[in-house]
Structure formats: C-alpha cells, structure tokens
Coordinates of C-alpha atoms in Angstrom, one line a residue:
X1 CA 106.6 6.0 83.5
X2 CA 107.8 7.6 80.3
X3 CA 111.2 6.7 79.2
X4 CA 113.4 9.7 78.4
X5 CA 115.2 9.8 75.1
X6 CA 118.8 8.9 74.9
X7 CA 119.6 12.4 73.5
X8 CA 118.0 14.1 76.5
X9 CA 119.6 11.7 79.0
X10 CA 123.0 12.2 77.4
X11 CA 122.6 16.0 77.3
X12 CA 122.0 16.0 81.0
X13 CA 125.0 13.7 81.6
X14 CA 127.4 15.9 79.5
X15 CA 126.1 19.1 81.1
X16 CA 126.6 17.6 84.5
X17 CA 130.1 16.6 83.7
X18 CA 130.9 20.0 82.4
X19 CA 129.4 21.7 85.5
X20 CA 131.6 19.5 87.7
X21 CA 134.6 21.0 85.9
X22 CA 133.5 24.5 86.8
X23 CA 131.8 25.3 83.4
X24 CA 128.8 27.1 84.8
X25 CA 125.6 27.3 82.7
X26 CA 127.0 24.8 80.2
X27 CA 124.2 23.2 78.2
X28 CA 125.1 20.4 75.8
X29 CA 123.4 20.4 72.5
X30 CA 123.3 16.9 71.1
X31 CA 122.7 15.8 67.5
X32 CA 123.1 12.6 65.6
X33 CA 126.4 12.2 63.8
X34 CA 127.8 10.1 60.9
X35 CA 130.9 9.5 63.1
X36 CA 129.3 8.5 66.3
X37 CA 125.9 7.8 67.9
X38 CA 125.7 11.5 69.0
X39 CA 127.9 14.6 68.9
X40 CA 127.8 17.1 71.7
X41 CA 128.2 20.8 71.1
X42 CA 128.6 23.6 73.6
X43 CA 132.3 23.5 74.2
X44 CA 133.1 26.1 71.6
X45 CA 130.8 28.7 73.3
X46 CA 132.3 27.9 76.7
X47 CA 135.8 28.2 75.3
X48 CA 135.1 31.7 74.0
X49 CA 133.8 32.7 77.4
X50 CA 136.8 31.2 79.3
X51 CA 139.3 32.2 76.6
X52 CA 140.7 28.7 76.5
X53 CA 141.4 26.2 73.7
X54 CA 138.2 24.3 72.8
X55 CA 139.9 21.0 72.4
X56 CA 141.5 21.3 75.9
X57 CA 138.0 21.8 77.4
X58 CA 136.6 19.0 75.3
X59 CA 139.3 16.6 76.5
X60 CA 138.4 17.5 80.2
X61 CA 134.8 16.8 79.5
X62 CA 135.7 13.4 77.8
X63 CA 137.7 12.5 80.9
X64 CA 134.9 13.3 83.2
X65 CA 132.5 11.1 81.1
X66 CA 134.5 7.9 81.4
X67 CA 132.1 5.0 82.0
X68 CA 131.7 1.4 81.0
X69 CA 128.6 2.1 78.9
X70 CA 129.8 5.2 77.2
X71 CA 132.7 6.0 74.9
X72 CA 133.5 9.7 74.5
X73 CA 136.1 11.2 72.2
X74 CA 137.2 14.7 71.2
X75 CA 136.4 15.5 67.6
X76 CA 137.0 18.4 65.3
X77 CA 137.7 21.8 66.8
X78 CA 136.0 21.0 70.1
X79 CA 133.1 18.6 69.7
X80 CA 132.5 15.5 71.9
X81 CA 131.6 12.3 70.1
X82 CA 129.6 9.8 72.1
X83 CA 129.0 6.1 71.4
X84 CA 126.7 4.0 73.6
X85 CA 127.2 0.4 74.6
X86 CA 124.9 -2.2 72.9
X87 CA 123.5 -3.0 76.3
X88 CA 122.4 0.6 76.8
X89 CA 120.6 0.7 73.4
X90 CA 118.9 -2.7 73.9
X91 CA 117.7 -1.6 77.4
X92 CA 116.3 1.6 75.8
X93 CA 114.6 -0.5 73.2
X94 CA 112.9 -2.6 75.9
X95 CA 111.8 0.5 77.8
X96 CA 110.2 2.1 74.7
X97 CA 108.5 -1.1 73.7
X98 CA 107.0 -1.5 77.2
X99 CA 105.7 2.1 77.3
X100 CA 102.2 2.4 75.7
X101 CA 103.2 6.0 74.7
X102 CA 106.4 4.9 73.1
X103 CA 108.5 7.2 75.2
X104 CA 106.4 10.3 74.5
X105 CA 105.7 12.4 77.6
X106 CA 102.9 14.9 78.2
X107 CA 104.7 18.3 78.4
X108 CA 101.5 20.1 77.4
X109 CA 99.5 19.1 80.5
X110 CA 97.8 22.1 82.0
X111 CA 98.2 24.2 78.8
X112 CA 95.1 25.3 76.9
X113 CA 95.5 26.1 73.2
X114 CA 92.8 27.5 70.9
X115 CA 93.5 26.5 67.3
X116 CA 91.7 28.5 64.6
X117 CA 91.7 26.6 61.3
X118 CA 89.8 25.8 58.1
X119 CA 87.6 28.9 58.1
X120 CA 85.2 28.3 55.1
X121 CA 82.5 30.8 54.2
X122 CA 78.8 30.1 54.3
X123 CA 77.1 29.7 50.9
X124 CA 80.5 29.0 49.2
X125 CA 82.0 25.7 48.3
X126 CA 85.3 24.8 49.9
X127 CA 88.1 25.0 47.5
X128 CA 91.8 24.0 47.3
X129 CA 92.7 27.1 49.3
X130 CA 91.0 25.5 52.4
X131 CA 93.1 22.4 52.1
X132 CA 96.3 23.5 53.9
X133 CA 94.6 25.3 56.8
X134 CA 92.3 22.3 57.5
X135 CA 95.1 19.7 57.3
X136 CA 97.8 21.6 59.1
X137 CA 95.4 22.7 61.8
X138 CA 94.2 19.1 62.3
X139 CA 97.7 17.8 62.6
X140 CA 98.6 20.4 65.2
X141 CA 95.5 19.6 67.2
X142 CA 96.3 15.9 67.2
X143 CA 99.9 16.5 68.3
X144 CA 98.9 19.0 71.0
X145 CA 96.4 16.6 72.4
X146 CA 98.8 13.7 72.3
X147 CA 101.3 15.7 74.3
X148 CA 98.7 16.2 77.0
X149 CA 97.4 19.6 76.1
X150 CA 93.8 20.8 76.3
X151 CA 92.8 21.9 72.8
X152 CA 89.8 24.1 71.8
X153 CA 89.1 23.7 68.1
X154 CA 87.7 26.8 66.4
X155 CA 86.3 26.9 62.9
X156 CA 85.8 30.7 62.4
X157 CA 83.2 30.6 59.6
X158 CA 82.2 33.6 57.5
X159 CA 78.4 33.7 58.1
X160 CA 77.6 37.4 58.5
X161 CA 77.7 40.6 56.6
X162 CA 76.4 42.4 53.5
X163 CA 76.7 39.3 51.3
X164 CA 73.9 37.5 53.2
X165 CA 71.5 40.4 52.7
X166 CA 72.4 40.2 49.1
X167 CA 71.9 36.4 48.9
X168 CA 68.7 36.3 50.8
X169 CA 67.2 39.1 48.8
X170 CA 68.2 37.4 45.5
X171 CA 66.8 34.1 46.7
X172 CA 63.5 35.8 47.5
X173 CA 63.3 37.3 44.0
X174 CA 64.7 34.2 42.3
X175 CA 63.5 31.2 44.3
X176 CA 65.7 28.1 44.1
X177 CA 65.2 24.8 45.8
X178 CA 68.3 23.9 47.9
X179 CA 68.7 21.0 50.3
X180 CA 70.9 18.1 51.3
X181 CA 73.7 17.1 48.9
X182 CA 76.8 18.3 47.0
X183 CA 74.6 19.4 44.1
X184 CA 72.4 21.6 46.3
X185 CA 75.6 23.2 47.7
X186 CA 76.8 23.8 44.1
X187 CA 73.4 25.5 43.4
X188 CA 73.7 27.6 46.5
X189 CA 77.2 28.7 45.5
X190 CA 76.0 29.5 42.0
X191 CA 73.1 31.5 43.5
X192 CA 75.6 33.4 45.5
X193 CA 77.6 34.3 42.4
X194 CA 74.5 35.4 40.6
X195 CA 73.5 37.5 43.5
X196 CA 76.9 39.1 43.6
X197 CA 76.7 39.9 39.9
X198 CA 73.3 41.4 40.3
X199 CA 74.4 43.4 43.3
X200 CA 77.4 44.9 41.4
X201 CA 75.3 45.8 38.3
X202 CA 71.8 46.8 39.6
X203 CA 71.8 49.8 42.0
X204 CA 68.2 49.3 42.9
X205 CA 68.8 45.6 43.8
X206 CA 71.8 46.8 45.9
X207 CA 69.5 49.1 47.8
X208 CA 67.1 46.3 48.5
X209 CA 70.0 44.0 49.5
X210 CA 71.3 46.5 52.0
X211 CA 67.8 46.9 53.5
X212 CA 67.7 43.1 53.9
X213 CA 71.0 43.3 55.8
X214 CA 69.3 45.8 58.2
X215 CA 66.4 43.3 58.5
X216 CA 68.8 40.5 59.3
X217 CA 70.7 42.5 61.9
X218 CA 67.4 43.7 63.4
X219 CA 66.2 40.1 63.8
X220 CA 63.4 40.1 61.2
X221 CA 61.9 36.5 61.6
X222 CA 61.6 35.7 57.9
X223 CA 65.1 37.0 57.1
X224 CA 66.7 35.3 60.0
X225 CA 64.9 32.0 59.1
X226 CA 66.2 32.3 55.5
X227 CA 69.8 32.9 56.8
X228 CA 69.5 29.9 59.2
X229 CA 68.5 27.7 56.2
X230 CA 71.6 28.8 54.3
X231 CA 73.8 28.3 57.3
X232 CA 72.3 24.8 57.9
X233 CA 72.8 23.7 54.3
X234 CA 76.4 24.9 54.2
X235 CA 77.1 23.2 57.6
X236 CA 75.9 19.9 56.2
X237 CA 78.2 20.3 53.3
X238 CA 81.2 21.3 55.5
X239 CA 80.5 18.3 57.7
X240 CA 80.7 15.9 54.7
X241 CA 83.9 17.4 53.5
X242 CA 85.5 17.1 56.9
X243 CA 84.3 13.5 57.1
X244 CA 86.0 12.8 53.7
X245 CA 89.2 14.4 54.9
X246 CA 89.1 12.5 58.2
X247 CA 89.7 15.6 60.3
X248 CA 88.4 16.2 63.8
X249 CA 86.3 19.4 63.2
X250 CA 82.7 19.0 64.2
X251 CA 79.6 21.2 64.0
X252 CA 80.3 22.2 67.7
X253 CA 83.7 23.6 66.7
X254 CA 82.2 26.1 64.2
X255 CA 81.8 29.6 65.7
X256 CA 80.8 32.0 63.0
X257 CA 81.4 35.7 62.7
X258 CA 77.8 36.2 63.7
X259 CA 78.5 34.9 67.2
X260 CA 80.6 38.0 67.9
X261 CA 78.2 40.5 66.4
X262 CA 76.8 41.8 69.7
X263 CA 80.3 42.3 71.1
X264 CA 81.6 44.5 68.3
X265 CA 80.3 47.9 69.6
X266 CA 81.9 47.1 72.9
X267 CA 85.2 46.3 71.2
X268 CA 85.2 49.6 69.5
X269 CA 84.2 51.5 72.6
X270 CA 86.9 49.9 74.7
X271 CA 89.6 50.6 72.2
X272 CA 88.5 54.2 71.8
X273 CA 88.3 54.7 75.6
X274 CA 91.9 53.5 75.9
X275 CA 92.9 55.7 72.9
X276 CA 94.3 52.5 71.2
X277 CA 91.9 53.3 68.4
X278 CA 91.3 56.9 67.2
X279 CA 88.8 58.5 64.8
X280 CA 90.2 58.9 61.2
X281 CA 88.2 60.2 58.3
X282 CA 84.9 59.1 59.9
X283 CA 86.3 55.6 60.8
X284 CA 87.8 54.2 64.0
X285 CA 91.3 53.0 63.4
X286 CA 94.4 51.7 65.1
X287 CA 97.7 53.0 63.7
X288 CA 101.2 51.5 63.9
X289 CA 104.5 53.3 63.6
X290 CA 106.0 50.5 61.6
X291 CA 103.1 49.7 59.3
X292 CA 102.8 52.0 56.3
X293 CA 101.4 51.7 52.8
X294 CA 103.2 52.0 49.4
X295 CA 102.9 55.8 49.6
X296 CA 104.6 55.9 53.0
X297 CA 101.4 56.9 54.8
X298 CA 100.3 55.0 57.9
X299 CA 98.3 51.9 57.1
X300 CA 95.7 51.4 59.8
X301 CA 93.6 48.5 61.2
X302 CA 90.0 49.7 60.6
X303 CA 87.9 48.7 63.6
X304 CA 84.7 50.5 62.6
X305 CA 84.1 51.7 59.1
X306 CA 82.9 55.3 58.3
X307 CA 79.4 54.0 57.7
X308 CA 79.3 52.5 61.2
X309 CA 79.7 48.9 60.1
X310 CA 82.3 46.5 61.3
X311 CA 84.8 44.4 59.3
X312 CA 86.6 41.2 60.1
X313 CA 89.3 43.1 62.1
X314 CA 86.7 43.9 64.7
X315 CA 85.4 40.3 64.6
X316 CA 88.9 38.9 65.0
X317 CA 89.5 41.2 68.0
X318 CA 86.3 40.2 69.6
X319 CA 87.1 36.5 69.1
X320 CA 90.6 36.9 70.5
X321 CA 89.3 38.7 73.6
X322 CA 86.7 36.0 74.2
X323 CA 89.2 33.2 73.8
X324 CA 91.5 34.6 76.4
X325 CA 88.9 35.9 78.9
X326 CA 86.3 33.1 78.7
X327 CA 88.2 30.1 77.3
X328 CA 91.3 30.8 79.4
X329 CA 93.6 30.2 76.5
X330 CA 97.4 30.0 77.2
X331 CA 98.1 29.9 73.5
X332 CA 96.3 31.1 70.4
X333 CA 97.2 29.5 67.0
X334 CA 95.7 30.9 63.8
X335 CA 96.3 28.6 60.8
X336 CA 95.8 31.1 58.0
X337 CA 97.6 31.6 54.7
X338 CA 100.7 33.8 54.6
X339 CA 98.9 36.7 52.8
X340 CA 97.2 37.6 56.1
X341 CA 100.5 38.1 58.0
X342 CA 100.2 41.9 58.2
X343 CA 96.6 41.6 59.4
X344 CA 97.5 39.3 62.3
X345 CA 100.5 41.4 63.2
X346 CA 98.1 44.4 63.6
X347 CA 95.4 42.4 65.4
X348 CA 97.9 40.9 67.9
X349 CA 99.5 44.3 68.6
X350 CA 96.2 46.0 69.1
X351 CA 95.1 43.3 71.5
X352 CA 98.4 43.7 73.5
X353 CA 98.0 47.4 73.7
X354 CA 94.4 47.0 74.9
X355 CA 95.4 44.5 77.6
X356 CA 93.3 41.7 76.0
X357 CA 96.4 39.6 75.2
X358 CA 98.5 39.5 78.4
X359 CA 102.2 38.8 78.2
X360 CA 101.8 35.2 79.4
X361 CA 99.5 34.3 76.5
X362 CA 101.1 33.7 73.2
X363 CA 99.4 34.4 69.8
X364 CA 100.9 32.9 66.7
X365 CA 100.0 33.2 63.1
X366 CA 100.8 29.8 61.7
X367 CA 101.2 30.9 58.1
X368 CA 101.3 28.7 55.1
X369 CA 102.0 28.9 51.4
X370 CA 99.9 28.2 48.3
X371 CA 99.0 25.0 46.5
X372 CA 100.2 25.3 42.9
X373 CA 99.2 23.7 39.7
X374 CA 101.5 22.0 37.2
X375 CA 102.2 25.4 35.6
X376 CA 103.6 26.8 38.9
X377 CA 100.7 29.1 39.5
X378 CA 97.9 28.9 42.1
X379 CA 96.0 25.7 41.4
X380 CA 93.0 26.4 39.0
X381 CA 90.8 24.4 36.7
X382 CA 91.2 24.5 32.9
X383 CA 88.5 27.1 32.9
X384 CA 90.4 29.2 35.3
X385 CA 88.2 28.6 38.3
X386 CA 89.4 27.7 41.8
X387 CA 89.5 23.9 42.2
X388 CA 86.7 22.6 44.4
X389 CA 88.1 20.6 47.3
X390 CA 85.5 17.8 46.8
X391 CA 86.7 17.4 43.2
X392 CA 90.3 17.2 44.3
X393 CA 89.6 14.5 46.9
X394 CA 87.4 12.5 44.5
X395 CA 90.2 12.5 42.0
X396 CA 92.7 11.4 44.6
X397 CA 90.6 8.5 45.7
X398 CA 89.9 7.5 42.0
X399 CA 93.6 7.4 41.2
X400 CA 94.3 5.5 44.4
X401 CA 91.8 2.9 43.5
X402 CA 93.8 2.2 40.4
X403 CA 97.0 1.8 42.4
X404 CA 95.4 -0.4 45.0
X405 CA 93.6 -2.6 42.5
X406 CA 96.8 -3.1 40.6
X407 CA 98.6 -4.2 43.7
X408 CA 95.7 -6.3 45.1
X409 CA 93.6 -7.7 42.2
X410 CA 91.6 -9.8 44.7
X411 CA 90.3 -6.7 46.5
X412 CA 86.9 -5.6 45.2
X413 CA 83.7 -3.7 46.2
X414 CA 83.5 -1.9 49.5
X415 CA 86.9 -3.2 50.7
X416 CA 88.6 -1.8 47.6
X417 CA 86.8 1.5 48.0
X418 CA 87.8 1.8 51.7
X419 CA 91.4 1.0 50.9
X420 CA 91.4 3.5 48.0
X421 CA 90.0 6.1 50.4
X422 CA 92.7 5.5 53.0
X423 CA 95.4 5.7 50.4
X424 CA 94.1 8.6 48.3
X425 CA 93.2 10.9 51.2
X426 CA 96.3 9.9 53.0
X427 CA 98.4 10.8 49.9
X428 CA 96.8 14.2 49.7
X429 CA 97.3 15.0 53.3
X430 CA 100.9 13.7 53.4
X431 CA 101.9 15.7 50.3
X432 CA 100.7 18.8 52.0
X433 CA 102.1 18.1 55.4
X434 CA 105.5 16.9 54.2
X435 CA 106.2 20.3 52.6
X436 CA 107.4 23.1 55.0
X437 CA 104.2 25.0 55.7
X438 CA 105.7 28.3 54.7
X439 CA 106.5 27.1 51.2
X440 CA 104.3 26.7 48.2
X441 CA 104.0 23.2 46.7
X442 CA 102.9 21.7 43.4
X443 CA 99.9 19.4 43.5
X444 CA 101.0 16.3 41.6
X445 CA 98.7 13.3 42.2
X446 CA 100.9 10.9 40.2
X447 CA 104.0 11.7 42.4
X448 CA 102.0 11.7 45.7
X449 CA 100.6 8.2 45.0
X450 CA 104.0 6.7 44.2
X451 CA 105.0 3.6 46.2
X452 CA 108.6 4.9 46.5
X453 CA 110.0 8.2 47.7
X454 CA 108.7 10.5 50.5
X455 CA 105.0 9.8 50.1
X456 CA 102.2 8.8 52.4
X457 CA 101.7 5.6 50.3
X458 CA 105.3 4.6 50.9
X459 CA 104.9 5.0 54.7
X460 CA 101.6 3.1 54.6
X461 CA 103.2 0.3 52.7
X462 CA 106.2 0.2 55.1
X463 CA 103.7 -0.1 58.0
X464 CA 101.7 -2.8 56.2
X465 CA 104.9 -4.8 55.4
X466 CA 105.9 -4.7 59.1
X467 CA 102.5 -5.9 60.2
X468 CA 102.6 -8.7 57.6
X469 CA 106.0 -9.8 58.9
X470 CA 104.8 -9.9 62.5
X471 CA 101.8 -11.9 61.4
X472 CA 104.1 -14.5 59.8
X473 CA 106.0 -14.7 63.1
X474 CA 102.8 -15.8 64.9
X475 CA 102.3 -14.3 68.3
X476 CA 105.5 -15.0 70.3
X477 CA 106.3 -13.5 73.6
X478 CA 108.6 -10.8 72.5
X479 CA 111.4 -10.0 75.0
X480 CA 114.6 -8.1 74.6
X481 CA 117.9 -9.7 75.6
X482 CA 120.4 -6.8 76.4
X483 CA 123.4 -9.1 76.3
X484 CA 123.5 -9.6 72.5
X485 CA 125.7 -7.8 70.0
X486 CA 124.1 -5.4 67.7
X487 CA 124.7 -5.1 63.9
X488 CA 125.2 -1.5 62.6
X489 CA 121.7 -1.5 61.0
X490 CA 120.1 -2.5 64.3
X491 CA 121.9 0.3 66.1
X492 CA 120.8 2.8 63.6
X493 CA 117.2 1.7 63.9
X494 CA 117.2 1.8 67.7
X495 CA 118.6 5.3 67.6
X496 CA 116.0 6.5 65.0
X497 CA 113.2 5.0 67.0
X498 CA 114.4 6.8 70.1
X499 CA 114.1 10.2 68.4
X500 CA 110.2 10.0 68.1
X501 CA 109.5 12.0 71.3
X502 CA 112.1 14.6 70.5
X503 CA 110.7 15.0 67.0
X504 CA 107.2 15.8 68.4
X505 CA 108.8 18.4 70.7
X506 CA 110.5 20.0 67.6
X507 CA 107.2 20.0 65.7
X508 CA 105.5 21.9 68.5
X509 CA 108.3 24.3 69.0
X510 CA 108.0 25.5 65.4
X511 CA 104.4 24.4 64.5
X512 CA 105.9 22.5 61.6
X513 CA 104.3 19.1 60.9
X514 CA 106.7 18.5 58.1
X515 CA 109.3 17.6 60.7
X516 CA 107.3 14.6 61.8
X517 CA 106.8 13.6 58.1
X518 CA 110.6 13.8 57.6
X519 CA 111.2 11.7 60.7
X520 CA 108.7 9.0 59.7
X521 CA 110.2 8.8 56.2
X522 CA 113.8 8.4 57.6
X523 CA 112.5 5.8 60.0
X524 CA 110.9 3.8 57.2
X525 CA 114.2 4.0 55.2
X526 CA 116.2 2.9 58.2
X527 CA 113.9 0.0 58.7
X528 CA 114.2 -1.0 55.1
X529 CA 118.0 -1.1 55.5
X530 CA 117.7 -3.1 58.7
X531 CA 115.2 -5.6 57.0
X532 CA 117.6 -6.1 54.1
X533 CA 120.7 -6.7 56.2
X534 CA 119.3 -8.4 59.3
X535 CA 117.2 -11.5 58.8
X536 CA 114.4 -11.6 61.3
X537 CA 112.3 -14.8 61.1
X538 CA 115.3 -17.0 60.3
X539 CA 117.6 -15.6 63.0
X540 CA 118.2 -17.7 66.1
X541 CA 117.0 -16.6 69.5
X542 CA 117.6 -14.3 71.3
X543 CA 118.5 -12.3 68.2
X544 CA 115.2 -13.2 66.6
X545 CA 113.2 -11.9 69.5
X546 CA 115.3 -8.7 69.7
X547 CA 114.7 -8.1 65.9
X548 CA 111.0 -8.8 66.3
X549 CA 110.9 -6.2 69.1
X550 CA 112.5 -3.8 66.7
X551 CA 109.8 -4.6 64.1
X552 CA 107.1 -4.2 66.6
X553 CA 108.3 -0.8 67.9
X554 CA 108.8 0.4 64.3
X555 CA 105.3 -0.6 63.3
X556 CA 103.8 1.1 66.4
X557 CA 105.8 4.3 65.9
X558 CA 104.8 4.5 62.2
X559 CA 101.2 3.9 63.2
X560 CA 101.2 6.5 65.9
X561 CA 103.1 9.0 63.8
X562 CA 100.7 8.7 60.8
X563 CA 97.7 8.9 63.2
X564 CA 99.1 12.2 64.5
X565 CA 99.1 13.5 60.9
X566 CA 95.5 12.3 60.5
X567 CA 96.6 9.6 58.0
X568 CA 95.3 6.0 58.2
X569 CA 97.8 3.1 58.6
X570 CA 96.1 0.0 57.1
X571 CA 97.6 -3.4 58.0
X572 CA 97.4 -4.4 54.3
X573 CA 98.1 -2.4 51.2

C-alpha cells in the first residue's frame, strides 16, 4: 500500500479540524517553512468570507489540532505552523523505505495519454532544434508511465510532400549511393539540399519534380520504392540517435505524415459540411475572431490549398481525430517549440468546433524555448549552420571522458567509454530538463559537466557516493527505530525525501520536468548537509541503522528520479 506524504496527510487533518469548527469548504494549502516543518494557508481566505480576524480563526484551528504528535502554532497574520514529532517522521521514513514505489501512487491509472514529440524530417539530419522536444517528451512519457498511465508515444515524422518528389527526381538524375551509417545520412541530407537548390533555380526541373510528386501520390512502383529507401535510411539514422540519447522512441512509434494522406480529403469535406471551414480565394480555410495578421485581417488555418493540396494543418487535424477516435486518448500532449503556439491554438479550436476533440479530452501544446549558443543566439556552428545533434552528443561524451578519466585514472577501454557516455549524455539531458521548458537556455558543456552546482554530474556523483557508503557498511538488516531523537539535519532529510511523490504530481500538473530536477538537486544538497553533520558508520545503533535507512532511501530516490528524467545513475563515478 502506498504511503501518503506527510503534506497530504496534514492537509487532510487541518481541513478536517477547520470543518469541525464550521469552516465549510476549507482546504488547507501546506508548504515547507523555515520556521516549522510545514505552514498551512487557507485561514486568510476563510476570514475574508466570514468577516473575522484571521488570527482568531487560526487560534481556533490550532486548538482543534492539539495532539501528542503534532505541535501547532499561530504565525504571522493568520498562518498555522506545524511541527511533527520525531516518532512520526521516523515512522514515515520506515513506511517509505518499505514501499517499492517510495510512496509514489498511480493516479494516472485508467488514463490514456498520446505524447507527440521529437518529429524529425525524413532525408534531413537531426539538429540541436530536435533536442528539447525529444528529451522533454521522453521525460514526460516516463513520468506518466510511472504514475500508472497508459502512454502512446507518437513520433510525427515529416515523410510526405513536394520535397520528396524533388528529392527522388534529383536522385534519379544524379545517382548517389546511400546506405547504413552517419556518413550516408549526411550524403542524403546533402543530396536534399542540392535538390532544393536545383528546384528553386531550374523551372524545368521543378516541373519534373512536381510530376514525380504526382507519381508518388499515385502509387507508381518505382517512385514508391525510391521513397521507401529514403525513409528506411532515415529511420536507421533516427534509431541510432535515439539509442545514443537513451530515449524510449522506437520504430513502431514513428507515424509519418504519409499515414494520414488518405484521410485528408475526408477531413476537408467534414469541416466544410459543418461550415467550420469555408472557401476563401480558392482555398478551404478556418477563421477565428481573435486571430488576425499584422494588417488586422483575419489569419486563417488553411486546410486545403488553392491548388487542391494539403498542408501540415490538415495532417495535424487528421492525426488528432485518429488519436481521439481510434486510440481513445484522454489527453493529447504536443511537445513542440513555442513558435508553433498559434498553429496549435487554431488546430485545437478547429477540432473542438468540429466535435473531434470532446470536452473531456484535453489537448496541450507543451511549448519550449530555444537552445542558445555562447553568443546568446540560436545555437549554430562557426560556419553558421545548425548544429547536428550527433555532433553535439559526440562532443559531450568526449568532454565527459576527460572528466571521468581525471577522476578515475584506473578506468580504461570499454568501461571508460561507457562511463563517459552515461555522464556526457546525462549532462546534456539534465542541462536541458533543469531549465524551465518555456525559457531559452545557453548550451555550455563546461558548466554542465561540473561536479558542483545544479548539474546532472553532481547528482550522479551524489548517488554514487551514497552507494559507496552503503557498500562500506556491508549488508546489515536496516531497520528504523522510531524512539530515537532526530538531529535537525536528519529531520530536514526525512522531510525532503517525503516530498518525492508530491513533486511528481506537480511536474505532471504543469508538464514541467524542471520541477523534478530542482527537487533532486535540493535533496542532494540536503543529504550533503546530513552527511557532514551526522556520522553514519561510526554512530552507535539504533542511530546507525536509522541513518543507513536515510542513506538507502536517498539513494533509491535519486536513482528513481534520475531514471524518470532518462538519466543513468551509475554506482561509481
């Protein structure tokens, strides 16, 4: 049975006490405090409703809370400070330690969430712009699954449209051997750039390319086979990048734009039949009263272009409709950069008006900011090109190898490479996730590989140090004696450990993995203070056993938390 957090239990206790005093609908909001274990809010709002002095109401609540294991006091203008007995904290420690889930429940049971993330394009190399979507999406998937939810991963790949007629036609006229490695993907990407340049400057080639699009859409065997080869090569490349990153996306999760191609005419027809979309200058568009361009004219969502073709708005609508109707999604998350906010606002509104997105199904654009270079601008190479994701990851692992080798001179060969991979990739992912997703952040490999400060390496090191300490202790039967007296550093660590489940709830409420990063960093800091002030191995029993229990639970919490972020937690660093 999952152990509820102290904060949630106390909130219920304070709310019940207030209700017994006739304070209807009183809900206590608890938070950690410098002056007590917790501080309860809610009295001020009740006082305004009742037109009474807040401190008088707080005093009545304190009186109703009198108990041997709880000290309650009035604080400030009407807050209630709460301090728990040592026995209560130690009992909570024992309960969390005995729970394989560390006190984390499964509130997402029965809820299906479709998470759309990463979204690379066929025939193009993944670049730094794909980093945030892939990493943030993966963390949200892991947390949703850990909380008991059913998660459908969707990698919405760009694999259809005019560019493929252009590329296939160019490849027919300029044969290039492609197959099987990073270099071949680079050649394919270069071929795409050459095809684009030819398309933009050679009108006759553009005509042939458009004819090739018609052949592709019409199912011409040779053209379809060429397209399938391009998709297969890109898929091999994407799979390798995801393996390097350590994310859960698989080939089965990739559903390209082409998968919805046959549904697009029906999408347009349905929207037109409901008058959600209307003809405008030869195109089929959806208009919104609140969405206007710089000139003040209505800015529409174009479902079908004037030439009869469909853009990605129609594809997104088809995908949304399929995810709700066939995958039975209760929640849709789109992890896409903030520049697409208006697009998703219009897509969601269109789907609501068409009845494809019923009220009980939520659709959220999980927007994120940009990765910046040292100059504060979008991260580019010295030549001004977008940084390839593979290059960024390779550099991070190479730098991590230097850090790991300096700390562990005896580590060599495959063992050194694996440790460097764990540290380097973990550092990249943590630096991204530790930043509020709506903010831009500067990519700084030197800072993100530091052994101090809010870095993934610091957390990995904290976890490894705890595992080392437990190894030195041997394998004693760790029990918790609730009759001992706690030191302030022990109390602080127990209270921090108890906040793990509530932190995951907060992460999911806002789709903000940085809240988990912040929690783990504070926990590691609190453990450091505990370790410095409270001897573990030299302490007499039962204090020694209690402190080993604290070390064990801290190690397990750091390991689980890092795992939910997709970051390895090695036992040695």
